[in-house]
Coordinates of N, CA and C in Angstrom, one line a residue:
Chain A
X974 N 29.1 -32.2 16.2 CA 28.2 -31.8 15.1 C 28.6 -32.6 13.8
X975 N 27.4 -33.3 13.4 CA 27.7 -34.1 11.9 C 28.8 -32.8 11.0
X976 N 29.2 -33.4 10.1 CA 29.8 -32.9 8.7 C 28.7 -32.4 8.0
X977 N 27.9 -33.1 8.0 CA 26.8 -32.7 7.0 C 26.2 -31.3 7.2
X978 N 26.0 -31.4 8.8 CA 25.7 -30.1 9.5 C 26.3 -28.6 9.1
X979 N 27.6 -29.3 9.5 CA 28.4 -28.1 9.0 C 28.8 -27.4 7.7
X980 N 28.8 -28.4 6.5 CA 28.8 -28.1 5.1 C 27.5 -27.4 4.8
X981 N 26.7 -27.8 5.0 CA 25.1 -27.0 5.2 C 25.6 -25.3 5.7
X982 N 25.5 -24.9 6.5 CA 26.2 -24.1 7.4 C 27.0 -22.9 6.8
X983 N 27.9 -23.5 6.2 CA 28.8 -23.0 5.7 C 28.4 -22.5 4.0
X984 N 28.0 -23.7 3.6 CA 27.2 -23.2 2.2 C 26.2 -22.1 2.4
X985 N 25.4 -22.3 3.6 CA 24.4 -21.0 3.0 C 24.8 -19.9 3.7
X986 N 26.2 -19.8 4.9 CA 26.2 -18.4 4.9 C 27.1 -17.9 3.7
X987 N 27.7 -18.7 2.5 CA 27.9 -18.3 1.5 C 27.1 -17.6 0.9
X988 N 26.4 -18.1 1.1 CA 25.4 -17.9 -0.6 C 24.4 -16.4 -0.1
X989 N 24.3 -16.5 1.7 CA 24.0 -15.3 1.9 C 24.7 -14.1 1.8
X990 N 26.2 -14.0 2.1 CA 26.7 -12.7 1.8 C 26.7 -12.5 0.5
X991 N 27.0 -13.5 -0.5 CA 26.6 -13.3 -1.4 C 26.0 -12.4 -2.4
X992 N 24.4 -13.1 -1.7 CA 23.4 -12.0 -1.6 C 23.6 -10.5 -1.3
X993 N 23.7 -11.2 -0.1 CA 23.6 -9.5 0.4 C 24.9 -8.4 -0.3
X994 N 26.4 -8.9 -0.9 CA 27.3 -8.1 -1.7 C 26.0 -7.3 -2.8
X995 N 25.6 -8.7 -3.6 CA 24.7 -8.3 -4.7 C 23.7 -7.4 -4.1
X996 N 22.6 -7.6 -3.0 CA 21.8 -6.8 -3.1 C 22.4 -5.2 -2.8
X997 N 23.5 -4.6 -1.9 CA 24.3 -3.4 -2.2 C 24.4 -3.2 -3.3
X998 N 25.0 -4.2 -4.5 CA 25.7 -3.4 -5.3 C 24.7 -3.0 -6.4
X999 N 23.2 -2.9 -6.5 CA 22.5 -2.9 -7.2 C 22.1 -1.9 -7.3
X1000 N 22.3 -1.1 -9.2 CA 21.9 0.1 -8.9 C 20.5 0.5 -8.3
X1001 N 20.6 2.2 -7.9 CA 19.4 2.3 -7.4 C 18.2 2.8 -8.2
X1002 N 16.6 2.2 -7.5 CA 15.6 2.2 -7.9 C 15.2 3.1 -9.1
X1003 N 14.5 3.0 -10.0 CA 14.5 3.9 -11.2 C 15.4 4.8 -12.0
X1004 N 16.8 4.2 -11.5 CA 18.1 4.6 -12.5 C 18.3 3.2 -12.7
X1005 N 18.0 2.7 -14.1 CA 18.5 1.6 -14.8 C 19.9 2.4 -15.2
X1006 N 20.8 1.4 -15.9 CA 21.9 2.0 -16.0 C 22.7 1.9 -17.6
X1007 N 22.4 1.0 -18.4 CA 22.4 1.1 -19.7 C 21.3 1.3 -20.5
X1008 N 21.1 2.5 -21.0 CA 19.5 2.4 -22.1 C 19.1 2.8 -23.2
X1009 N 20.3 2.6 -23.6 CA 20.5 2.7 -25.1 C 20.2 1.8 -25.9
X1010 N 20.0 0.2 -25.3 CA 19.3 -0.8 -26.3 C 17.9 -0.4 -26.3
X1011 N 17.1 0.1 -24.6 CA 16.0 -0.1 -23.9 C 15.2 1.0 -25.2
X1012 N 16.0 2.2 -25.4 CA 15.4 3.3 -25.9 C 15.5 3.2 -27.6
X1013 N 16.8 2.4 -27.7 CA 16.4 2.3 -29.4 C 15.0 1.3 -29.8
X1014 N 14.8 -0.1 -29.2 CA 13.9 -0.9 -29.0 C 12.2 -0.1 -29.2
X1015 N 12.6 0.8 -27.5 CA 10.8 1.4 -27.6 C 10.7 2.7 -29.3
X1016 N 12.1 3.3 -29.2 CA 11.7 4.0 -30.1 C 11.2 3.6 -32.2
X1017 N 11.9 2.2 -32.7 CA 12.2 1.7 -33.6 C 10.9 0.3 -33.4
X1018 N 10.7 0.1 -32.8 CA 9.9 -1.0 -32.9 C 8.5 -1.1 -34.0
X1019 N 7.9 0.1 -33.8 CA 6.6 0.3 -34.3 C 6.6 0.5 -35.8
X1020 N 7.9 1.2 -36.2 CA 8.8 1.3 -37.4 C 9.2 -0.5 -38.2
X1021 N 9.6 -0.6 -37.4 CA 11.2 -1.9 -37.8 C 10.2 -2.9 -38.2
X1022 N 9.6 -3.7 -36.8 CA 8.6 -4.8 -37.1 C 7.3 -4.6 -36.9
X1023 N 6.8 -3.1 -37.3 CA 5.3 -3.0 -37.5 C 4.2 -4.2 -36.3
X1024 N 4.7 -3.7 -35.2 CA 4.0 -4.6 -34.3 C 4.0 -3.5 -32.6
X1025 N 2.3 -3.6 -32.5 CA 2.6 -2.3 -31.2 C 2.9 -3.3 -29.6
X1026 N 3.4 -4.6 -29.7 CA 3.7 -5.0 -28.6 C 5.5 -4.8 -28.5
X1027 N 5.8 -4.5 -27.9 CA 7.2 -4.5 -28.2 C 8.2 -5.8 -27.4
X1028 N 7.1 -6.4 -26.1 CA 7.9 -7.8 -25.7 C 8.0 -8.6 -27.0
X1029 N 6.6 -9.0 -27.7 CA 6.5 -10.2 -28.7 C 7.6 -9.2 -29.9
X1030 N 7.8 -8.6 -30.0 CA 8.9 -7.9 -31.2 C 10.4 -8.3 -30.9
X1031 N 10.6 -8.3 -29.6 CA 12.1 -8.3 -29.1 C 12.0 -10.2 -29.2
X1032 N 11.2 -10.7 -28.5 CA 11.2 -12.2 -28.6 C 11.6 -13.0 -29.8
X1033 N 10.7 -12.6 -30.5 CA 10.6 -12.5 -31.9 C 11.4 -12.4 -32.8
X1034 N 11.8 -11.0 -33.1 CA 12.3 -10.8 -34.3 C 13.3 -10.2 -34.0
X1035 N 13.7 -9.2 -32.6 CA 15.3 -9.2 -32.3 C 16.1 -10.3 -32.5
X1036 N 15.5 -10.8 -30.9 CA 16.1 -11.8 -30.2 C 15.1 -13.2 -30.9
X1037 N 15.3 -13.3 -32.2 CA 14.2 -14.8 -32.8 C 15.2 -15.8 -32.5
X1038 N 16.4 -15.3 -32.3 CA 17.1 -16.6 -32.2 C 17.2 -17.4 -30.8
X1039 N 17.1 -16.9 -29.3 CA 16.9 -16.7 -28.3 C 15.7 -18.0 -28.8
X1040 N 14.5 -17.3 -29.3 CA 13.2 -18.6 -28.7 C 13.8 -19.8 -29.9
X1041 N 14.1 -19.5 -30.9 CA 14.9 -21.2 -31.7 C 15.5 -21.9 -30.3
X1042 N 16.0 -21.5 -29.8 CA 16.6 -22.1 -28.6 C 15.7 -22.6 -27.6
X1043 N 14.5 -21.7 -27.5 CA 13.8 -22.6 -25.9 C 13.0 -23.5 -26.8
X1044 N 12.6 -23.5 -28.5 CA 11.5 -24.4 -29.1 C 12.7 -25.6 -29.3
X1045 N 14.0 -25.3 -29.8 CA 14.9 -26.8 -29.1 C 15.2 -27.3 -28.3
X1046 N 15.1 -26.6 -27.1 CA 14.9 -27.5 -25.2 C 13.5 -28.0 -25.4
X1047 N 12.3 -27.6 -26.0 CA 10.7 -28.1 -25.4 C 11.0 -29.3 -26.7
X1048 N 11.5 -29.3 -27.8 CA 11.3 -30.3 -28.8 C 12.3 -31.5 -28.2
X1049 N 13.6 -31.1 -27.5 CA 14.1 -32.6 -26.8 C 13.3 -33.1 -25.5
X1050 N 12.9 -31.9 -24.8 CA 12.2 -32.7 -23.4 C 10.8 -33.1 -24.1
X1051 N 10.3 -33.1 -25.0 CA 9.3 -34.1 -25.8 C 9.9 -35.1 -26.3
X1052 N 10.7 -35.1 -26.9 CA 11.5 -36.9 -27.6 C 11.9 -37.4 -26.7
X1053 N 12.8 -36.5 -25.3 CA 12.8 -37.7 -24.6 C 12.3 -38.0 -23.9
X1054 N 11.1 -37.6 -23.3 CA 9.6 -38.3 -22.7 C 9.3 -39.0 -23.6
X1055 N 8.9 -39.4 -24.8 CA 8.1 -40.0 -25.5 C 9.2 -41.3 -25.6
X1056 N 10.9 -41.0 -25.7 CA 11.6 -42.1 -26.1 C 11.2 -43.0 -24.7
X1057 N 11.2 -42.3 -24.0 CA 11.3 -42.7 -22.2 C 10.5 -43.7 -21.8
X1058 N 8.9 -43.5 -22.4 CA 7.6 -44.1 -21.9 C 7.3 -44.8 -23.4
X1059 N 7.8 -45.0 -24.4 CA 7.5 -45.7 -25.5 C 7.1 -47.3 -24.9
X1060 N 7.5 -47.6 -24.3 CA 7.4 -49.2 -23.9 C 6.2 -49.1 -23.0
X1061 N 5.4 -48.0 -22.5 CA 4.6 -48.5 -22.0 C 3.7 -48.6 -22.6
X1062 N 2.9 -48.1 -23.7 CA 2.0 -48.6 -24.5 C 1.9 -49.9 -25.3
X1063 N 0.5 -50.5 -25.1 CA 0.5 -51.8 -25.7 C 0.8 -51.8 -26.7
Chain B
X1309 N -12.8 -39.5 -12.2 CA -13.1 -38.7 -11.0 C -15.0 -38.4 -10.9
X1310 N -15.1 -37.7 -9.7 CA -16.7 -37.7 -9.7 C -17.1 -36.6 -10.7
X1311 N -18.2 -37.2 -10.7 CA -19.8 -35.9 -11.7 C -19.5 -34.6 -11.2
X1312 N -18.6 -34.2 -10.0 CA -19.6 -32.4 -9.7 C -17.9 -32.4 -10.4
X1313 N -16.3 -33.3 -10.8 CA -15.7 -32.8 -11.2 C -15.4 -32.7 -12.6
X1314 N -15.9 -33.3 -13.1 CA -16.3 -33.6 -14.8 C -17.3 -32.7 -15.2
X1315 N -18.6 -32.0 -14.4 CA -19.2 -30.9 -15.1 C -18.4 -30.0 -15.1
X1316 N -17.2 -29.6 -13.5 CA -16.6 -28.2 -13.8 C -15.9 -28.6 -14.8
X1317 N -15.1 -29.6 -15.2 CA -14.2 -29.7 -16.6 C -15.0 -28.8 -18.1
X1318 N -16.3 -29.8 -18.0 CA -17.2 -29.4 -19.0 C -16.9 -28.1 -19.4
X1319 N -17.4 -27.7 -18.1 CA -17.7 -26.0 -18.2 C -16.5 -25.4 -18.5
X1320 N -15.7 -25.4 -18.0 CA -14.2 -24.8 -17.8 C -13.6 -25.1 -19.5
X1321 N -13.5 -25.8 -19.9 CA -12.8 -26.4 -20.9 C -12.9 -25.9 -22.2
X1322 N -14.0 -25.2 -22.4 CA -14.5 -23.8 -23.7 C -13.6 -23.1 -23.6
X1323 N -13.9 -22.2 -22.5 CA -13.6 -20.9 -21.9 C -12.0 -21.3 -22.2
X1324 N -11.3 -22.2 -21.3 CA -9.8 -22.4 -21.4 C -9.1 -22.2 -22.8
X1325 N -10.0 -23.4 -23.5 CA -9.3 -23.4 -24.6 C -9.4 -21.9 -25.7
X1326 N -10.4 -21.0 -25.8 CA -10.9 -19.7 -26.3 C -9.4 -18.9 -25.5
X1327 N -9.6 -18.7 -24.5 CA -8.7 -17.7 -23.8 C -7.4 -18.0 -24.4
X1328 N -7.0 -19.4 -24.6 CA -5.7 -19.6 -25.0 C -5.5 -19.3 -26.8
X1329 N -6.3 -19.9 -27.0 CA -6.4 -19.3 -29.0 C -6.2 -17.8 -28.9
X1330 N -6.8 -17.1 -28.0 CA -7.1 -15.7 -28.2 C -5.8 -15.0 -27.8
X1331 N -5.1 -16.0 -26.8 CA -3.6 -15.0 -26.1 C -2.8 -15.6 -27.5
X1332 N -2.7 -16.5 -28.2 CA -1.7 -17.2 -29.2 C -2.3 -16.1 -30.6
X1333 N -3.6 -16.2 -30.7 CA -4.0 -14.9 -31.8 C -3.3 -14.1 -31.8
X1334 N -3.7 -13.0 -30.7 CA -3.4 -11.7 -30.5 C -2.0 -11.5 -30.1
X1335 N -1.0 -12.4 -30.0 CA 0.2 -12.3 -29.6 C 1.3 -11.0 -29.7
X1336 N 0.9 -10.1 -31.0 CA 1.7 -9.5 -31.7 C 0.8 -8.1 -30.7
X1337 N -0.1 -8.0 -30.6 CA -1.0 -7.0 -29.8 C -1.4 -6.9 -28.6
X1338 N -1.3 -7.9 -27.8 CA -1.6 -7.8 -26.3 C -0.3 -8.2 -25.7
X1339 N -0.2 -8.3 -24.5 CA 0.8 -9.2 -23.4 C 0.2 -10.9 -23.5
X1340 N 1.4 -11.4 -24.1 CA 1.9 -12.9 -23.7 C 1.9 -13.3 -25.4
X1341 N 1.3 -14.2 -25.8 CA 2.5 -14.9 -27.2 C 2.1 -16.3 -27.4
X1342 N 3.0 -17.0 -28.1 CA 2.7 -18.3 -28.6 C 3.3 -19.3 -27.2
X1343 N 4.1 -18.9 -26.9 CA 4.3 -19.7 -25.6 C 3.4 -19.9 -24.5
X1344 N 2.6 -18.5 -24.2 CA 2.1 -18.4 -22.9 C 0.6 -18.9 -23.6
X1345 N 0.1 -18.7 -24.2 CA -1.1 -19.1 -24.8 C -1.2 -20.7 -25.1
X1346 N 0.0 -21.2 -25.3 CA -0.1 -22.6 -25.7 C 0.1 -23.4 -24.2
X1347 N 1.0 -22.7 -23.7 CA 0.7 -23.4 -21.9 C -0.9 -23.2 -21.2
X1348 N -1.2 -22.3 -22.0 CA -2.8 -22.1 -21.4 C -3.8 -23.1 -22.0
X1349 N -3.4 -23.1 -23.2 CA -4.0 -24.3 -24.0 C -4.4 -26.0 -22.8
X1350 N -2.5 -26.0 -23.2 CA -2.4 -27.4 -22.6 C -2.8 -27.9 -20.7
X1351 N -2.9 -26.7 -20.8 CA -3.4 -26.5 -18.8 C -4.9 -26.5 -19.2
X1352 N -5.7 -26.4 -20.0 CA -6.5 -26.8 -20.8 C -7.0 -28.5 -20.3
X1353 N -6.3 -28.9 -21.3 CA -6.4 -30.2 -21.9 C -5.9 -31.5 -20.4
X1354 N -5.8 -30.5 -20.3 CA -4.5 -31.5 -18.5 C -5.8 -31.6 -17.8
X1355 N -6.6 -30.3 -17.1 CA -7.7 -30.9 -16.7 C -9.0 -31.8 -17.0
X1356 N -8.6 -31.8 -18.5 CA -9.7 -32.8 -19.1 C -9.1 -34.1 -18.8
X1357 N -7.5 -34.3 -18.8 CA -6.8 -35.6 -18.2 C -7.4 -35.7 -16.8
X1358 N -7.0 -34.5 -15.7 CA -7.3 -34.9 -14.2 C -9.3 -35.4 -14.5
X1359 N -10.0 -34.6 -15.1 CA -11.4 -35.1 -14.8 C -11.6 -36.4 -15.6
X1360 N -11.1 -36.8 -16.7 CA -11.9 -38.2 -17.0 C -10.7 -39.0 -17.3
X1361 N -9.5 -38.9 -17.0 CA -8.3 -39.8 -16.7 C -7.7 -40.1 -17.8
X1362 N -6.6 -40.5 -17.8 CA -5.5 -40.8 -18.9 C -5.8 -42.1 -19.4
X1363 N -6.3 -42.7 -19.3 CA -6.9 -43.6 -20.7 C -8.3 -43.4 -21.6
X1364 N -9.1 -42.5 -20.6 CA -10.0 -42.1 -21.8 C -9.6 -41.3 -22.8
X1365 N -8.6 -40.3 -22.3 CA -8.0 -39.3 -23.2 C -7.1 -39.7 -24.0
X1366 N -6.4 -40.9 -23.8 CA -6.0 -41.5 -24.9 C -6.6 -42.2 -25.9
X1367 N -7.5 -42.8 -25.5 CA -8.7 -43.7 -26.5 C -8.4 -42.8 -27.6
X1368 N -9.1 -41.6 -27.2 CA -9.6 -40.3 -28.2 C -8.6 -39.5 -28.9
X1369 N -7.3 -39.5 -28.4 CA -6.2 -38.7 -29.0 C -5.1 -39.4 -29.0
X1370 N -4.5 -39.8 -29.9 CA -3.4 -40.4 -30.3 C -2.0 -39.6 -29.9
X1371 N -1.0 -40.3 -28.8 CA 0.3 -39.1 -29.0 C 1.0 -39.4 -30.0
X1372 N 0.2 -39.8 -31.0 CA 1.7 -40.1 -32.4 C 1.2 -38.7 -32.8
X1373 N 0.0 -38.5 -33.3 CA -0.5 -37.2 -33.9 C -0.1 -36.1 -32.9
X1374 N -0.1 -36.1 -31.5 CA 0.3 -34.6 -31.3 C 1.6 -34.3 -31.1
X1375 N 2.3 -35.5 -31.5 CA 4.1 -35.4 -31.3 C 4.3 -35.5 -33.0
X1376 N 3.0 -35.5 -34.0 CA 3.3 -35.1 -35.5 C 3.0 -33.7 -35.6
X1377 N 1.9 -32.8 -34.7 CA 1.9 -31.3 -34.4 C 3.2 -30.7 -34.1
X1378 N 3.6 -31.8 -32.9 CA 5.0 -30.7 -32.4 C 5.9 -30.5 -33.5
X1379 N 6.3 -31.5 -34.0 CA 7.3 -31.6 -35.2 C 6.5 -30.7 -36.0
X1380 N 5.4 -30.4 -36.3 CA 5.0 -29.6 -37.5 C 5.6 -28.1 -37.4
X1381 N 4.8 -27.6 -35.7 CA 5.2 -26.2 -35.3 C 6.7 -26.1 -35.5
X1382 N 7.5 -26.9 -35.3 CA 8.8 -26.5 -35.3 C 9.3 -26.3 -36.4
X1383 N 9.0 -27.3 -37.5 CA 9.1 -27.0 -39.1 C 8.8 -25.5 -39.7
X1384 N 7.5 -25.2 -39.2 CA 6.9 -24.4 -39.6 C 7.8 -22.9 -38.8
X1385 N 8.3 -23.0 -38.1 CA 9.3 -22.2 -36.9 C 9.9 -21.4 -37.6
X1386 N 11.2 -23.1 -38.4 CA 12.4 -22.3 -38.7 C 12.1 -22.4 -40.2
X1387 N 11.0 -22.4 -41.1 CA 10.9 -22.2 -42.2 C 10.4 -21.0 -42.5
X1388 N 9.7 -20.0 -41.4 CA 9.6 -19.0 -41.7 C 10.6 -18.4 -41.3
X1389 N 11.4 -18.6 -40.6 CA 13.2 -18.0 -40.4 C 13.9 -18.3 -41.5
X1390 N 13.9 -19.5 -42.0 CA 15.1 -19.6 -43.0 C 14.2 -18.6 -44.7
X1391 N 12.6 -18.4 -44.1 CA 12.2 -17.6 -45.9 C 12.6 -16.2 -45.7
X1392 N 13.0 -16.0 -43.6 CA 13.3 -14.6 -43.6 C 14.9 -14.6 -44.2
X1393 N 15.6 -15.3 -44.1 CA 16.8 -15.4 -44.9 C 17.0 -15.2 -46.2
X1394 N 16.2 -15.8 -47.1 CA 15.8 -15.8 -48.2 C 15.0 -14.4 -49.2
X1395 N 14.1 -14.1 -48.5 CA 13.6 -12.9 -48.8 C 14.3 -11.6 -48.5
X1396 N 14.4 -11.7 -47.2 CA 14.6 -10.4 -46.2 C 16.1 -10.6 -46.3
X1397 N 16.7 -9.8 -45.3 CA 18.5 -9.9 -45.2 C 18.9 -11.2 -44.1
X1398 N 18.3 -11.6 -43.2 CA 19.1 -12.2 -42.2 C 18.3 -13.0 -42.1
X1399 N 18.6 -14.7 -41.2 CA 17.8 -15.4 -40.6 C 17.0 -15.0 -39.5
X1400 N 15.9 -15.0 -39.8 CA 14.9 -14.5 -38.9 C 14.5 -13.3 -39.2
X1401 N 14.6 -12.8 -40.4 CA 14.6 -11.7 -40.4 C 13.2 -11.3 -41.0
X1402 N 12.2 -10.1 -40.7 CA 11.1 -9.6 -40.7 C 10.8 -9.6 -42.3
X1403 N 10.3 -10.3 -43.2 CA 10.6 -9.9 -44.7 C 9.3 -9.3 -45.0
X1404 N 7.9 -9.5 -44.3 CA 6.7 -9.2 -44.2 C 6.2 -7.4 -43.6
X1405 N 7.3 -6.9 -42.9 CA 6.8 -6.0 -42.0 C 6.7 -4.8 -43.1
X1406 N 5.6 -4.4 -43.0 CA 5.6 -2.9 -44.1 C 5.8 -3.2 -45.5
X1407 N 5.2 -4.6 -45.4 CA 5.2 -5.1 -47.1 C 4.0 -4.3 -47.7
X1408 N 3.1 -4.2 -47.2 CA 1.4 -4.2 -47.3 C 1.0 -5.1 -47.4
X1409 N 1.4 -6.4 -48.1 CA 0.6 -7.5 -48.3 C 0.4 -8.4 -46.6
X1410 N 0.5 -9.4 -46.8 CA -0.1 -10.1 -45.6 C 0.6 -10.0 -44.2
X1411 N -0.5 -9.0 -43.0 CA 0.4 -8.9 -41.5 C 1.2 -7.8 -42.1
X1412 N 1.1 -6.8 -43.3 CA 1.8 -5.8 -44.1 C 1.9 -4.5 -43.0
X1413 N 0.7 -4.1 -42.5 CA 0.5 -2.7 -42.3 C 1.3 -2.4 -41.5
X1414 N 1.6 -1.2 -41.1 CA 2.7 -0.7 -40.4 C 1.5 0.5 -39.5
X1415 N 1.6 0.1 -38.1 CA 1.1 1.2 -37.2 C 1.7 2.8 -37.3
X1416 N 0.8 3.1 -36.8 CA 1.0 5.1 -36.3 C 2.0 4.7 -35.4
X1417 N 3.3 5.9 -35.4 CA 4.1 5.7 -34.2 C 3.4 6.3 -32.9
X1418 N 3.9 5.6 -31.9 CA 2.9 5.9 -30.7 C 1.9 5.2 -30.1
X1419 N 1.0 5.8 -29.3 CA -0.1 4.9 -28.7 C -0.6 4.9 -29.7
X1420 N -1.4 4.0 -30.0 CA -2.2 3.8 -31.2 C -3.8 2.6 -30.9
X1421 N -4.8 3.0 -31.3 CA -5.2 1.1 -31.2 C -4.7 0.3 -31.9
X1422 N -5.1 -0.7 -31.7 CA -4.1 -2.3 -32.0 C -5.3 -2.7 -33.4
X1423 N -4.3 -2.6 -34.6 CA -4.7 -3.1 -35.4 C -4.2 -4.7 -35.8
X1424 N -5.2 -5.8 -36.5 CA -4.8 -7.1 -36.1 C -3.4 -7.1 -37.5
X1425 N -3.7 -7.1 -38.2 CA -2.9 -6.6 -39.7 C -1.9 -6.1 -39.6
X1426 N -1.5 -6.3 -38.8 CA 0.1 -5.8 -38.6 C 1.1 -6.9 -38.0
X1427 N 2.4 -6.7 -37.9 CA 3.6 -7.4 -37.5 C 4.5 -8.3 -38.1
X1428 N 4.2 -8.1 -39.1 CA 4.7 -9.0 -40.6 C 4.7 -10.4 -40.2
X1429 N 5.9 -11.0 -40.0 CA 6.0 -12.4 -39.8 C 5.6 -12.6 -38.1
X1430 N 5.6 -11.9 -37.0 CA 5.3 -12.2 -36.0 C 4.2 -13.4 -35.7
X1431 N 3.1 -12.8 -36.1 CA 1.6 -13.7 -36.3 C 2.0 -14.8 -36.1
X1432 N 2.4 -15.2 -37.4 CA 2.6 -16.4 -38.2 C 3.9 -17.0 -37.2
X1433 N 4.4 -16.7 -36.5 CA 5.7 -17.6 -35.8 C 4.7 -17.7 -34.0
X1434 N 3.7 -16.4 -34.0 CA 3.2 -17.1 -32.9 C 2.4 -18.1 -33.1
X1435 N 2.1 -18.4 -34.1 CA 0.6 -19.6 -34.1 C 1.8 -21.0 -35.0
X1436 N 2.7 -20.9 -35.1 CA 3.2 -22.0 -35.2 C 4.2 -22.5 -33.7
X1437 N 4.6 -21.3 -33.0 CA 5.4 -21.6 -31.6 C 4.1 -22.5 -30.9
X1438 N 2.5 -21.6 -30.9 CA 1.2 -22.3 -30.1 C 1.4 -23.5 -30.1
X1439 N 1.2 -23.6 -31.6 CA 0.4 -25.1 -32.2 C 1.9 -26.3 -31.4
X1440 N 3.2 -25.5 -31.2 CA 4.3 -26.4 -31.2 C 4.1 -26.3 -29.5
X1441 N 3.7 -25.6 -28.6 CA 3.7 -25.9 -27.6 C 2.7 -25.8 -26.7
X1442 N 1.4 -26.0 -27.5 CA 0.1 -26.6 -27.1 C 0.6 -28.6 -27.4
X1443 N 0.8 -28.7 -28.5 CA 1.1 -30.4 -28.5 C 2.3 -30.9 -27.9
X1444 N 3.3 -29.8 -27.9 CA 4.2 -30.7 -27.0 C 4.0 -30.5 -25.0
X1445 N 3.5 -29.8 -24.7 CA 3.0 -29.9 -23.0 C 2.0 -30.8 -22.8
X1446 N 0.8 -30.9 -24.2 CA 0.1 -31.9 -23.8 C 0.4 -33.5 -23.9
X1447 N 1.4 -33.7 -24.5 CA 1.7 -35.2 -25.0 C 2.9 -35.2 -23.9
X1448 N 3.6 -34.4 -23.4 CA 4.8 -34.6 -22.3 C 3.3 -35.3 -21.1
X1449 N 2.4 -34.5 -20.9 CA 1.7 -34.6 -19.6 C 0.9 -35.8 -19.9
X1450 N 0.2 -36.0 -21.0 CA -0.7 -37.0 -21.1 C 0.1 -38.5 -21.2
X1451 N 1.4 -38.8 -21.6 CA 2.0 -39.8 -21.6 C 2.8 -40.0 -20.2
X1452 N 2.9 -39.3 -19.7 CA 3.6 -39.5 -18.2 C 2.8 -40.0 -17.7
X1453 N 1.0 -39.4 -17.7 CA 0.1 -39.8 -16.9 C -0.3 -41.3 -17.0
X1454 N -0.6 -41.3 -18.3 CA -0.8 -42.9 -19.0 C -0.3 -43.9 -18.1
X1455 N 1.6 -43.3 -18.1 CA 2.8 -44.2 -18.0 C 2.4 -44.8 -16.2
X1456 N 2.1 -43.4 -15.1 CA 1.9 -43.6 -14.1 C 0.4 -44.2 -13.8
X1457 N -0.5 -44.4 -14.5 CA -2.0 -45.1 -14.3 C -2.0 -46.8 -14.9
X1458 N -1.1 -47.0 -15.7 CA -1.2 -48.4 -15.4 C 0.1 -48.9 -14.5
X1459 N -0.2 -50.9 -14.2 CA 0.2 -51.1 -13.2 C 1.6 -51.7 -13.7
X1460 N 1.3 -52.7 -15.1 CA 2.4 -53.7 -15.6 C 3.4 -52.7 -16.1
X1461 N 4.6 -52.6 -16.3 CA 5.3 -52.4 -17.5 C 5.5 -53.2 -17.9
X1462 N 4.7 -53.2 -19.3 CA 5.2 -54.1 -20.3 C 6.7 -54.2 -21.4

């Protein structure tokens, strides 16, 4: 049997028990398990940031700093496509 | 590409663009936001690339101007973060919410209908995230296309 074969093999019954430890250890169905952010969030929201969606609230103006972060991954993967293909325009 | 695919563009290409203003609008009020509305935008604009091809669409739209949008949105991003600094207590912080003045009003707690006039600064950071990631998916896609439709690099 190649090496290749076997490293293959071996990595993914890793990555299956893995899984499968995780999928056990997961609490069960409609007992979340911390919800004390979940419940201050739904209860404070309509108050705090006068806004009745409460994802765009938490995105926003919880966690605003969270999307500063994905608008500076989309603002470099734009400069560097544009740095990238600059030379191909006449 | 052929005629029966450039009419569905035609057709399609209202509608696309409307639905996406409308999810970037209403962001503060419905499900999805400046992100998901500006991907809808530029999934938009991509099939007016697949129907009449990356050099017509460049003729007509310049990527300097929509890589001067992206930079705008982003300006416009963290300047309303850094006026929540300023105003309000923290960066990013809500200085608009239950002001009364503009995006002032503060909803009924509870179900309520969806008044547009509300969310203080939210609005305003969804239609500048849009505007920042309607121009930057379209100039990532429209310049790759370009790049792959001619033959020389020059």
């Amino acid at each position: 049997m190649e090496k290749r074969t076997v490293a293959g093999a071996l990595a993914f019954s890793i990555v299956v028990v893995f899984f499968l430890f995780s999928i056990f250890l997961l609490h069960p169905f409609g007992k979340p398990g911390q919800v004390q952010m979940d419940d201050y969030i739904i209860t404070h929201t309509q108050n705090e940031t006068g806004t009745n969606n409460g994802v765009t609230s938490v995105v926003f103006d919880y966690r605003g700093f969270d999307t500063l972060g994905e608008a500076t991954i989309l603002f470099s993967a734009v400069a560097g496509v544009l740095l990238l293909f600059r030379r191909v325009r006449h | 590409m052929t005629k029966i695919v450039k009419t569905t563009a035609n057709i399609l290409f209202p509608f696309t663009m409307i639905f996406g203003l409308y999810v970037i609008a209403h962001g503060h009020l419905t499900p999805g936001g400046g992100f998901q509305g500006g991907a809808i935008v530029a999934s938009g604009c991509a099939l007016l690339l697949v129907a009449y091809g990356s050099p017509w669409v460049f003729d007509h739209i310049k990527d300097k101007r929509l890589a001067t949008f992206e930079s705008l949105g982003a300006i416009g991003f963290i300047t309303i973060g850094l006026l929540g600094l300023i105003f309000g207590a923290v960066f990013f912080g809500n200085f608009l919410a239950g002001s009364g003045s503009l995006f002032g009003t503060t909803p009924a707690t509870g179900s309520t209908l969806a008044d547009f006039n509300t969310g203080g600064v939210l609005p305003l950071m969804n239609f500048a995230v849009g505007v920042k990631v309607i121009a930057g998916l379209f100039v990532i896609i429209l310049v790759m296309a370009y790049a792959s439709s001619i033959k020389e690099w020059s």
